[in-house]
XYZ file of C-alpha atoms in Angstrom:
680
model
C -0.704 -40.213 12.809
C 0.816 -36.717 12.427
C 4.030 -38.218 11.041
C 2.063 -40.277 8.498
C 0.127 -37.201 7.418
C 3.342 -35.209 7.078
C 5.042 -37.904 4.978
C 2.002 -38.230 2.741
C 1.892 -34.506 2.166
C 5.573 -34.334 1.306
C 5.071 -36.913 -1.462
C 2.773 -34.630 -3.434
C 5.035 -33.585 -6.325
C 3.178 -30.432 -7.279
C 3.864 -28.885 -3.892
C 7.566 -29.585 -4.133
C 7.800 -27.075 -6.946
C 6.242 -24.370 -4.780
C 9.497 -23.866 -2.908
C 10.923 -22.064 -5.932
C 7.890 -19.831 -6.427
C 8.748 -16.115 -6.254
C 7.059 -13.646 -3.954
C 3.617 -12.164 -4.614
C 2.994 -9.865 -7.552
C 1.748 -6.574 -6.136
C 1.882 -4.526 -9.306
C -1.850 -4.276 -9.961
C -2.588 -3.300 -6.362
C -0.082 -0.438 -6.511
C -1.427 0.696 -9.897
C -4.978 0.834 -8.544
C -3.778 2.767 -5.486
C -1.916 5.282 -7.667
C -5.038 5.824 -9.759
C -7.001 6.776 -6.623
C -4.292 8.952 -5.010
C -2.740 10.230 -8.284
C 0.718 9.747 -6.752
C 3.767 8.689 -8.778
C 5.471 7.148 -5.741
C 3.964 5.204 -2.836
C 6.290 6.262 -0.016
C 5.121 3.813 2.645
C 7.578 0.935 2.150
C 7.241 -0.578 5.656
C 5.434 -3.670 4.394
C 8.061 -4.368 1.728
C 10.779 -3.942 4.354
C 9.028 -6.504 6.559
C 8.704 -9.038 3.744
C 12.326 -8.591 2.715
C 13.465 -9.072 6.323
C 11.392 -12.269 6.585
C 13.159 -13.737 3.561
C 16.310 -13.922 5.688
C 14.653 -14.270 9.127
C 11.663 -16.479 8.435
C 8.532 -16.425 10.562
C 8.286 -19.556 12.710
C 4.866 -21.107 12.120
C 5.038 -22.861 15.504
C 5.595 -19.624 17.430
C 3.777 -16.955 15.396
C 0.641 -15.231 16.652
C -2.436 -13.952 14.860
C -0.949 -10.449 14.494
C 2.143 -11.904 12.801
C -0.025 -13.621 10.182
C -2.170 -10.526 9.694
C 1.001 -8.472 9.262
C 1.991 -10.624 6.276
C -1.115 -9.350 4.458
C -1.015 -12.431 2.262
C -3.735 -14.429 4.046
C -7.437 -13.726 4.376
C -9.185 -13.949 7.794
C -10.622 -17.412 7.098
C -7.197 -18.825 6.281
C -5.685 -17.315 9.429
C -8.469 -18.681 11.630
C -8.195 -22.204 10.188
C -4.395 -22.115 10.571
C -4.690 -21.275 14.283
C -7.448 -23.849 14.844
C -5.364 -26.530 13.158
C -2.320 -25.749 15.289
C -4.345 -25.559 18.498
C -5.986 -28.907 17.785
C -3.004 -30.932 16.548
C -0.041 -29.142 18.105
C 3.189 -28.049 16.467
C 3.774 -28.420 12.750
C 6.240 -31.158 11.892
C 7.316 -29.700 8.523
C 6.270 -27.129 5.976
C 4.387 -29.630 3.786
C 1.750 -30.044 6.471
C 0.281 -26.677 5.447
C -1.726 -28.316 2.672
C -3.714 -30.232 5.283
C -5.197 -26.970 6.643
C -8.794 -26.436 5.465
C -9.198 -23.742 2.753
C -5.444 -23.483 2.166
C -4.830 -24.088 -1.538
C -1.583 -24.354 -3.469
C -1.574 -20.668 -4.423
C -1.873 -19.634 -0.770
C 1.021 -21.837 0.266
C 3.155 -20.592 -2.618
C 2.597 -16.978 -1.557
C 3.847 -17.415 1.995
C 6.600 -20.022 1.513
C 9.411 -17.461 1.027
C 8.620 -15.917 4.418
C 7.906 -18.813 6.805
C 9.664 -21.791 8.356
C 8.885 -24.622 10.764
C 11.210 -24.940 13.758
C 11.127 -27.465 16.562
C 11.762 -24.939 19.328
C 9.654 -23.735 22.191
C 8.862 -20.057 22.630
C 10.793 -18.163 25.287
C 10.748 -14.630 26.624
C 13.959 -13.526 24.842
C 15.793 -11.471 27.498
C 16.529 -7.810 26.796
C 20.339 -8.186 26.505
C 19.831 -10.810 23.785
C 17.513 -8.519 21.837
C 20.042 -5.705 22.050
C 23.094 -7.767 21.091
C 21.951 -10.525 18.691
C 20.231 -8.388 16.063
C 21.640 -6.707 12.958
C 21.894 -3.209 11.516
C 20.926 -2.157 8.020
C 22.241 1.107 6.562
C 20.764 2.378 3.319
C 21.371 5.392 1.077
C 19.271 6.200 -1.993
C 19.576 9.119 -4.380
C 17.820 9.939 -7.642
C 17.450 12.798 -10.093
C 15.855 13.840 -13.380
C 18.615 15.037 -15.680
C 16.543 17.557 -17.635
C 15.802 20.696 -15.612
C 12.358 22.268 -15.436
C 11.701 26.018 -15.287
C 11.475 25.830 -11.506
C 15.258 25.451 -11.289
C 15.917 28.712 -13.158
C 16.459 32.104 -11.561
C 13.437 33.543 -13.379
C 11.028 31.217 -11.547
C 10.568 33.719 -8.689
C 8.466 32.629 -5.740
C 7.525 29.351 -7.484
C 11.145 28.373 -8.110
C 12.843 25.507 -6.309
C 15.257 26.426 -3.529
C 17.461 23.357 -3.745
C 19.209 21.022 -6.147
C 17.441 18.427 -8.351
C 18.564 15.428 -6.279
C 16.401 13.482 -3.846
C 18.276 11.714 -1.045
C 17.083 9.172 1.507
C 19.164 7.608 4.288
C 18.015 4.996 6.772
C 19.722 3.204 9.655
C 17.714 0.421 11.314
C 18.442 -2.254 13.919
C 16.262 -5.394 13.984
C 16.077 -8.482 16.143
C 13.446 -10.898 14.806
C 10.071 -9.177 15.195
C 10.758 -8.398 18.860
C 12.864 -5.237 18.703
C 13.686 -2.602 16.133
C 14.837 0.977 16.220
C 16.264 3.396 13.712
C 16.316 6.792 12.078
C 15.269 7.879 8.578
C 16.205 11.149 6.851
C 14.809 12.323 3.530
C 15.182 15.220 1.106
C 12.966 15.582 -1.979
C 14.244 16.940 -5.280
C 14.144 20.737 -5.216
C 14.365 21.029 -1.420
C 17.240 22.942 0.130
C 20.029 20.943 1.795
C 21.779 22.832 4.625
C 22.301 26.541 4.113
C 20.039 29.331 5.444
C 16.893 27.716 4.006
C 17.460 24.327 5.675
C 19.889 24.522 8.558
C 19.039 20.998 9.752
C 20.270 19.402 6.534
C 17.557 16.965 5.498
C 14.024 18.286 5.250
C 12.448 15.309 7.080
C 13.669 13.167 9.974
C 11.941 10.169 11.543
C 12.971 8.107 14.589
C 11.323 4.979 15.961
C 11.807 2.461 18.760
C 9.503 -0.556 18.774
C 9.460 -3.651 21.014
C 7.128 -6.631 21.385
C 6.364 -9.310 23.988
C 7.688 -7.625 27.127
C 5.555 -9.500 29.624
C 2.301 -7.629 30.095
C 3.320 -5.264 27.277
C 2.440 -6.839 23.955
C 3.870 -3.927 21.942
C 5.465 -0.572 22.708
C 6.472 2.326 20.460
C 8.429 5.509 21.094
C 8.966 8.069 18.361
C 7.074 7.546 15.095
C 4.405 4.864 14.786
C 1.229 3.860 12.943
C -2.176 3.226 14.532
C -4.807 1.137 12.737
C -8.339 0.859 14.137
C -11.096 -1.424 12.872
C -11.852 -1.100 9.169
C -10.381 2.379 8.772
C -13.493 4.474 9.377
C -11.850 6.576 12.089
C -8.123 5.774 11.829
C -5.876 3.758 9.500
C -2.321 4.908 8.804
C -0.589 1.864 7.301
C -0.526 1.065 3.601
C -3.951 -0.199 2.492
C -5.317 -1.299 -0.873
C -8.887 -1.044 -2.086
C -10.408 -2.804 -5.062
C -8.070 -5.176 -6.872
C -7.894 -8.585 -8.447
C -7.698 -10.487 -5.134
C -11.301 -10.381 -3.953
C -10.505 -12.005 -0.579
C -8.375 -9.025 0.518
C -11.299 -6.683 1.173
C -10.876 -6.604 4.948
C -8.428 -4.202 6.555
C -5.889 -6.363 8.434
C -3.013 -5.150 10.560
C -1.828 -5.069 14.168
C -3.250 -2.031 15.945
C 0.235 -0.638 16.679
C 3.090 -0.706 14.153
C 6.496 1.012 13.906
C 6.942 3.689 11.242
C 10.191 4.269 9.355
C 9.158 5.337 5.864
C 9.625 8.694 4.104
C 5.980 9.755 3.820
C 5.457 12.867 5.954
C 1.754 12.651 6.823
C 0.353 9.229 7.786
C 1.971 8.623 11.168
C 1.925 9.761 14.791
C 4.888 10.991 16.830
C 5.001 10.327 20.567
C 4.441 7.135 22.548
C 2.064 4.163 22.374
C 1.652 0.762 24.008
C -0.517 -2.338 23.799
C -1.170 -4.214 27.053
C -2.421 -7.799 27.026
C -4.054 -9.808 29.812
C -5.600 -13.133 28.821
C -8.378 -12.304 26.333
C -8.142 -8.541 26.820
C -5.948 -6.067 24.941
C -5.748 -2.302 25.362
C -3.811 0.103 23.130
C -3.323 3.746 24.016
C -1.289 6.466 22.335
C -0.359 10.120 22.666
C 1.094 12.128 19.792
C 2.190 15.700 19.136
C 3.476 16.727 15.730
C 3.464 19.506 13.168
C 1.577 19.297 9.883
C 1.771 21.473 6.799
C -1.156 23.807 6.206
C -2.258 26.918 4.364
C -2.702 29.647 6.957
C -4.818 32.751 6.295
C -6.562 35.516 8.208
C -10.109 34.703 9.269
C -12.709 36.752 7.403
C -14.197 37.718 10.764
C -10.854 39.215 11.777
C -10.534 37.001 14.858
C -7.112 35.568 13.936
C -5.537 33.038 11.590
C -7.139 29.818 10.410
C -5.985 26.800 8.390
C -7.763 26.642 5.032
C -6.306 23.270 4.002
C -3.995 20.568 5.345
C -1.189 19.529 2.977
C -0.007 15.916 2.971
C 2.526 15.776 0.106
C 5.487 16.755 2.292
C 7.119 18.992 -0.333
C 9.055 22.085 0.822
C 10.763 23.101 -2.404
C 9.529 26.648 -2.976
C 9.223 29.680 -0.668
C 5.460 29.156 -0.646
C 5.700 25.479 0.324
C 8.321 26.293 2.956
C 6.036 28.944 4.464
C 3.320 26.293 4.962
C 5.675 23.865 6.729
C 4.639 23.013 10.290
C 1.897 25.661 10.454
C -0.483 23.276 12.233
C 0.300 21.584 15.558
C -1.804 18.447 16.006
C -2.145 16.832 19.430
C -3.732 13.380 19.119
C -4.696 10.752 21.663
C -6.610 7.525 21.331
C -7.606 4.222 22.881
C -8.491 0.781 21.581
C -10.005 -1.814 23.912
C -10.306 -5.318 22.460
C -11.749 -8.586 23.736
C -10.759 -11.708 21.779
C -11.862 -15.315 21.797
C -10.921 -18.110 19.423
C -13.466 -17.326 16.715
C -14.500 -13.740 17.425
C -13.343 -10.379 18.686
C -14.951 -7.058 19.605
C -13.218 -3.674 19.905
C -14.095 -0.166 21.044
C -12.072 2.695 19.575
C -11.754 6.397 20.302
C -9.505 9.150 18.960
C -9.382 12.847 19.816
C -7.507 15.772 18.222
C -6.594 19.260 19.408
C -5.184 21.873 17.026
C -3.330 25.104 17.695
C -5.326 26.864 14.955
C -8.911 26.242 13.850
C -9.628 24.758 10.428
C -11.845 26.778 8.094
C -11.921 25.374 4.591
C -12.772 27.529 1.612
C -16.442 28.352 1.140
C -17.210 25.851 -1.602
C -20.287 23.588 -1.821
C -18.371 20.303 -1.508
C -16.649 21.661 1.649
C -19.947 22.244 3.461
C -19.435 19.286 5.822
C -15.626 19.401 6.042
C -13.816 19.256 9.404
C -13.823 22.670 11.073
C -12.787 24.129 14.425
C -9.823 23.352 16.663
C -10.970 19.981 18.053
C -12.243 16.763 16.521
C -13.212 13.307 17.771
C -14.248 9.920 16.392
C -15.606 6.812 18.100
C -16.315 3.316 16.763
C -17.054 -0.330 17.501
C -15.619 -3.017 15.248
C -15.934 -6.796 15.177
C -14.778 -9.973 13.504
C -16.437 -13.396 13.709
C -15.590 -16.686 12.021
C -18.130 -19.486 11.761
C -17.081 -22.587 9.844
C -16.423 -21.347 6.286
C -17.716 -17.807 6.839
C -16.087 -14.697 8.263
C -18.030 -11.565 9.190
C -16.431 -8.198 9.919
C -17.386 -4.560 10.211
C -17.198 -1.235 11.985
C -19.763 1.361 13.093
C -18.487 4.886 13.794
C -19.590 8.404 14.630
C -17.701 11.689 14.543
C -17.729 14.710 16.834
C -21.046 15.905 15.384
C -22.616 12.418 15.721
C -22.631 11.766 11.989
C -22.668 7.973 11.437
C -20.634 5.650 9.238
C -20.964 1.875 8.847
C -19.014 -0.807 7.000
C -20.004 -4.473 7.096
C -18.430 -7.297 5.149
C -18.492 -11.030 4.717
C -16.075 -13.618 3.297
C -17.464 -17.039 2.385
C -15.539 -20.038 1.189
C -18.303 -21.692 -0.833
C -15.961 -24.520 -1.733
C -12.198 -25.118 -1.600
C -12.261 -23.815 -5.172
C -14.682 -20.879 -4.820
C -14.770 -17.747 -2.628
C -17.291 -14.944 -2.275
C -16.845 -11.516 -0.675
C -19.386 -8.813 0.163
C -18.773 -5.302 1.520
C -21.542 -2.820 2.283
C -20.775 0.723 3.361
C -23.120 3.541 4.366
C -21.230 6.688 5.313
C -23.078 9.895 6.068
C -22.543 12.851 3.761
C -21.371 14.836 6.804
C -19.126 12.176 8.387
C -15.438 13.156 8.646
C -12.208 11.692 10.040
C -8.605 12.926 9.998
C -6.799 9.694 9.175
C -9.631 7.516 7.895
C -8.818 5.065 5.098
C -11.557 2.511 4.532
C -12.612 0.197 1.710
C -14.417 2.870 -0.303
C -14.393 4.226 -3.845
C -12.358 7.321 -3.016
C -10.256 5.992 -0.124
C -11.377 8.708 2.297
C -14.461 7.446 4.185
C -17.113 10.121 3.815
C -20.224 10.867 1.751
C -20.618 7.403 0.208
C -22.980 4.446 0.062
C -22.103 1.308 -1.819
C -22.185 -2.457 -2.246
C -19.211 -4.523 -3.422
C -19.609 -8.149 -4.560
C -16.550 -10.212 -5.429
C -16.196 -13.794 -6.633
C -13.170 -16.034 -7.145
C -13.310 -19.439 -8.821
C -10.558 -21.991 -9.429
C -12.213 -24.617 -11.666
C -8.897 -26.405 -12.181
C -5.366 -26.008 -10.892
C -4.512 -24.189 -14.133
C -7.379 -21.695 -14.285
C -8.543 -18.904 -11.977
C -11.435 -16.488 -12.491
C -11.770 -13.311 -10.413
C -14.616 -10.833 -10.761
C -16.234 -8.031 -8.820
C -19.023 -5.491 -9.192
C -19.184 -2.338 -7.098
C -22.199 -0.008 -7.028
C -21.913 3.299 -5.170
C -23.442 6.737 -4.831
C -22.432 10.026 -3.245
C -25.341 11.614 -1.298
C -23.677 15.041 -1.409
C -21.377 16.925 -3.769
C -17.834 15.690 -4.373
C -14.928 17.356 -6.114
C -15.719 17.302 -9.839
C -19.479 16.767 -9.483
C -21.740 19.670 -8.458
C -24.650 17.442 -7.411
C -25.271 14.079 -5.699
C -24.106 11.364 -8.082
C -23.820 7.637 -8.688
C -21.245 5.278 -10.155
C -20.212 1.683 -10.753
C -17.077 -0.376 -11.236
C -16.701 -3.869 -12.752
C -13.722 -6.175 -13.158
C -13.203 -9.596 -14.712
C -9.803 -11.299 -14.677
C -8.855 -14.687 -16.123
C -5.588 -16.354 -15.177
C -4.177 -19.400 -16.920
C -1.065 -21.135 -15.593
C -0.576 -24.514 -17.292
C 2.844 -25.061 -15.680
C 5.690 -23.304 -13.865
C 6.909 -21.796 -17.118
C 3.917 -19.908 -18.497
C 1.262 -17.613 -17.008
C -1.361 -15.683 -19.000
C -3.572 -13.032 -17.412
C -6.268 -11.005 -19.121
C -8.246 -8.316 -17.304
C -11.312 -6.342 -18.333
C -12.400 -3.361 -16.220
C -15.171 -0.838 -16.703
C -16.176 2.051 -14.449
C -18.509 5.024 -14.721
C -19.419 8.119 -12.683
C -21.479 11.283 -12.937
C -19.175 14.321 -13.295
C -19.245 17.974 -14.331
C -19.136 18.558 -18.068
C -18.800 21.779 -19.991
C -22.018 23.749 -20.565
C -20.631 25.695 -23.505
C -20.814 29.454 -23.172
C -23.103 29.305 -20.141
C -21.694 29.723 -16.606
C -21.440 26.677 -14.372
C -21.474 23.021 -15.397
C -23.874 20.432 -16.643
C -23.744 16.879 -15.316
C -22.836 13.994 -17.545
C -21.547 10.444 -17.334
C -17.850 9.678 -17.573
C -16.820 6.150 -18.423
C -13.468 4.409 -18.339
C -13.033 0.984 -19.928
C -9.776 -0.941 -20.170
C -8.567 -4.309 -21.349
C -5.199 -5.737 -20.372
C -3.331 -8.794 -21.597
C -0.198 -9.968 -19.794
C 2.051 -12.937 -20.437
C 4.799 -14.132 -18.077
C 7.193 -16.726 -19.463
C 10.160 -18.376 -17.732
C 12.461 -19.131 -20.623
C 14.963 -20.772 -18.285
C 16.104 -20.619 -14.711
C 18.140 -17.589 -15.715
C 15.859 -15.663 -18.094
C 12.224 -14.596 -17.675
C 10.087 -12.615 -20.109
C 6.988 -10.499 -19.631
C 4.704 -8.874 -22.167
C 1.781 -6.533 -21.498
C -0.690 -4.810 -23.774
C -3.370 -2.433 -22.489
C -6.173 -0.612 -24.312
C -8.217 2.124 -22.643
C -11.198 4.286 -23.608
C -12.391 7.334 -21.685
C -15.522 9.307 -22.509
C -17.255 12.216 -20.794
C -20.740 13.441 -21.640
C -21.083 13.978 -25.387
C -17.397 14.677 -25.824
C -15.318 12.605 -28.190
C -14.012 9.386 -26.700
C -10.351 9.507 -25.704
C -8.391 6.362 -26.360
C -5.188 5.114 -24.830
C -2.794 2.351 -25.741
C 0.285 1.014 -23.974
C 2.451 -2.008 -24.530
C 5.762 -3.103 -23.073
C 8.224 -5.971 -23.057
C 10.276 -6.936 -19.969
C 13.403 -9.069 -19.819
C 14.669 -10.416 -16.471
C 18.135 -11.913 -16.299
C 19.368 -13.546 -13.099
C 22.278 -15.944 -13.670
C 22.684 -18.440 -10.839
C 24.847 -18.311 -8.739
C 26.233 -15.010 -10.022
C 26.034 -12.010 -7.628
C 24.242 -9.759 -10.125
C 20.949 -9.510 -11.975
C 19.268 -7.062 -14.309
C 15.970 -6.362 -15.996
C 15.116 -4.279 -19.031
C 11.863 -2.735 -20.280
C 10.972 -1.376 -23.708
C 7.613 0.436 -23.846
C 5.389 2.317 -26.283
C 2.361 4.446 -25.380
C -0.176 6.510 -27.305
C -3.030 8.323 -25.550
C -5.001 11.398 -26.596
C -5.106 13.205 -23.251
C -4.453 13.013 -19.521
C -7.989 11.633 -19.072
C -6.992 8.485 -20.976
C -3.700 8.029 -19.112
C -2.492 4.491 -18.405
C -0.889 3.590 -15.064
C 2.042 1.201 -15.038
C 4.127 -0.196 -12.197
C 7.867 -0.151 -12.835
C 10.540 -2.380 -11.396
C 12.981 -0.235 -9.503
C 15.655 -0.199 -6.826
C 15.012 -1.881 -3.488
C 11.832 -0.692 -1.674
C 11.067 2.023 -4.238
C 7.472 1.837 -5.523
C 7.328 3.703 -8.837
C 3.982 4.008 -10.635
C 3.948 6.131 -13.775
C 0.915 7.625 -15.549
C 1.563 7.780 -19.301
C -0.246 10.090 -21.700
C 0.671 11.661 -25.018
C 2.644 9.669 -27.562
C 6.091 8.244 -27.168
C 8.302 5.449 -25.947
C 10.175 4.577 -22.781
C 12.929 2.253 -21.739
C 14.703 1.529 -18.483
C 17.266 -0.875 -17.086
C 17.721 -2.034 -13.497
C 20.985 -3.508 -12.319
C 21.612 -5.242 -8.984
C 25.017 -6.289 -7.700
C 25.048 -8.193 -4.410
C 28.265 -10.196 -3.975
C 27.410 -10.892 -0.321
C 24.317 -10.821 1.844
C 26.000 -8.060 3.829
C 25.827 -5.456 1.075
C 24.287 -4.704 -2.285
C 24.115 -2.020 -4.965
C 21.043 -1.170 -7.074
C 21.034 1.148 -10.100
C 18.217 2.292 -12.404
C 18.410 4.313 -15.611
C 15.219 5.247 -17.463
C 14.250 7.590 -20.277
C 10.935 8.659 -21.831
C 10.932 9.997 -25.409
C 7.883 11.943 -26.637
C 6.956 12.249 -30.300
C 6.065 15.591 -31.896
C 6.767 17.445 -28.645
C 8.998 20.453 -28.062
C 8.326 20.566 -24.327
C 7.086 18.322 -21.529
C 4.749 19.586 -18.813
C 3.307 23.080 -18.470
C 3.912 26.367 -16.669
C 6.857 26.429 -14.246
C 7.152 22.615 -14.497
C 7.936 22.767 -18.236
C 10.949 20.787 -19.463
C 12.111 22.000 -22.888
C 12.784 19.178 -25.283
C 11.170 15.827 -25.972
C 12.912 13.584 -23.471
C 12.894 12.994 -19.730
C 15.714 10.958 -18.170
C 16.052 9.670 -14.632
C 18.771 7.931 -12.658
C 18.492 6.264 -9.265
C 21.170 4.641 -7.079
C 20.793 2.678 -3.828
C 23.411 1.173 -1.532
C 22.399 -1.192 1.282
C 24.779 -2.578 3.934
C 24.023 -5.080 6.718
C 26.286 -5.426 9.746
């Protein structure tokens, strides 16, 4: 019967074309994340490294576990549960085409994961240690980039705010991998403007990271030494891996990741340094960790004269100026934590705890929105989280408290109303006084504190050619937040229509509107009035595969931003992309030509840019001008490859770019980036 089902599935012609489908388009997710964090580069590239590794070392669907599927971050909890149930009931998969027989797995789902999975007819074995150490492969990578035009910070007259080093950023990484069972490596990074050797930086690179990570060592499910990530529950008390919030995919509202993950990115804040392990016995799992590391912080004398305190913790990782260098490593953070999980086929329950000790107490500046901020030299968080699947419904959530017993709750639900329709709900109620060091939950501002809200998302696929995604999010802040000197409310709406009549053409149009209560100018009077700020955007994107060699992309985006009674700021951006990949030539390139016109920074437009391998560049454009860039990849063999990017922004009616010590004189800004990757 299984063979008949497999043969029948393989005869479906539409699925045959899915083998050539490219990987998932993550651009909108990264753009939304950049808008929340206001960062031009997302430095956590661990997920992209994992996906790239799986393209050459595919995940075996007959041997993978639930954590492997969650680590892909391409499947929702319902799809993972039905995959495991199907395999448990019917045994090993016979071929890849059998995936379409799994309940609630549609063509789009299968297309997303096909580049990363395979079906093998091999039984699982323990993989002895000598095999892990000798059968894997090394990857060595070097990346450097610079902006050709020099800002004032590179001049002698910059004084204490001047950069100490050269304008080049450099990243090197050496990593050994054997399947998903063993990896170790070292990463070194220097940002532009940071000193490189010399009296200011005797160690050479400004940041070093080492990790050793192993899985499936008998009772030990996972073990990490060096740098690692810990992810608990839904992020109320601890979540260090890359996580997205509101986006077009309404089924990806649940935080999903293994509790323990290796860390080998260049971000200098969201990781622990020490040792961690996950032990597994039947249905029980326990993860414990111990970490000791230095963080950057502003140190000042306590007003009571009792010693020094930390007024703020810095997470950017920049040490370019004497002031930034003085803040480096001022805070020593000792962290420990425990996760205890009990799992059955359709449900799981976890208890989580994390505790921090600091060498100096935290005392944030005496401002109203800092009233409930973390203070003192110790902090703790505790939580319970759960997940439960029943037929076509999945329930999840987390309830947490902090050291001062302030509560926080997130509950969510995913429902597959029909194979063609999905619904998601997320409710959060987080006390105005609740705080966590490394929290990162599904909230409006990313950091889980001082927020109540309800998110409703809906996805409909009326035909194989059409898809409709929509969400509405209503939230309020019970206490003051930065930019609003009173409790406030807000909302966020999105509607996206996708039309894909064939493999050649895809049309996507997105409408998004959001509004909040913020401070507005009160004229000549001191203080601020409160007023509503609104941001509305419309985006049209067309992807067209002209041939197997050439692909085209066009995007147009209009944006309006208004605040109080002030004049509405408008923004406009459009670009054209050309992708050229001649088969079977060892090179490829893509080119972008872009125009933008916005009145102010408030009406800025975020755009994801194609770049060198693993580099996530998101630019915020404002003012008036044009931009172009070209990416070139040369990879004659799988063992090595070269990536090069050249880009330039040209501003109209501008004699300088930026302000203060960051001013670049002239109307252009040029960047160059080079990456070399070697496998051996």
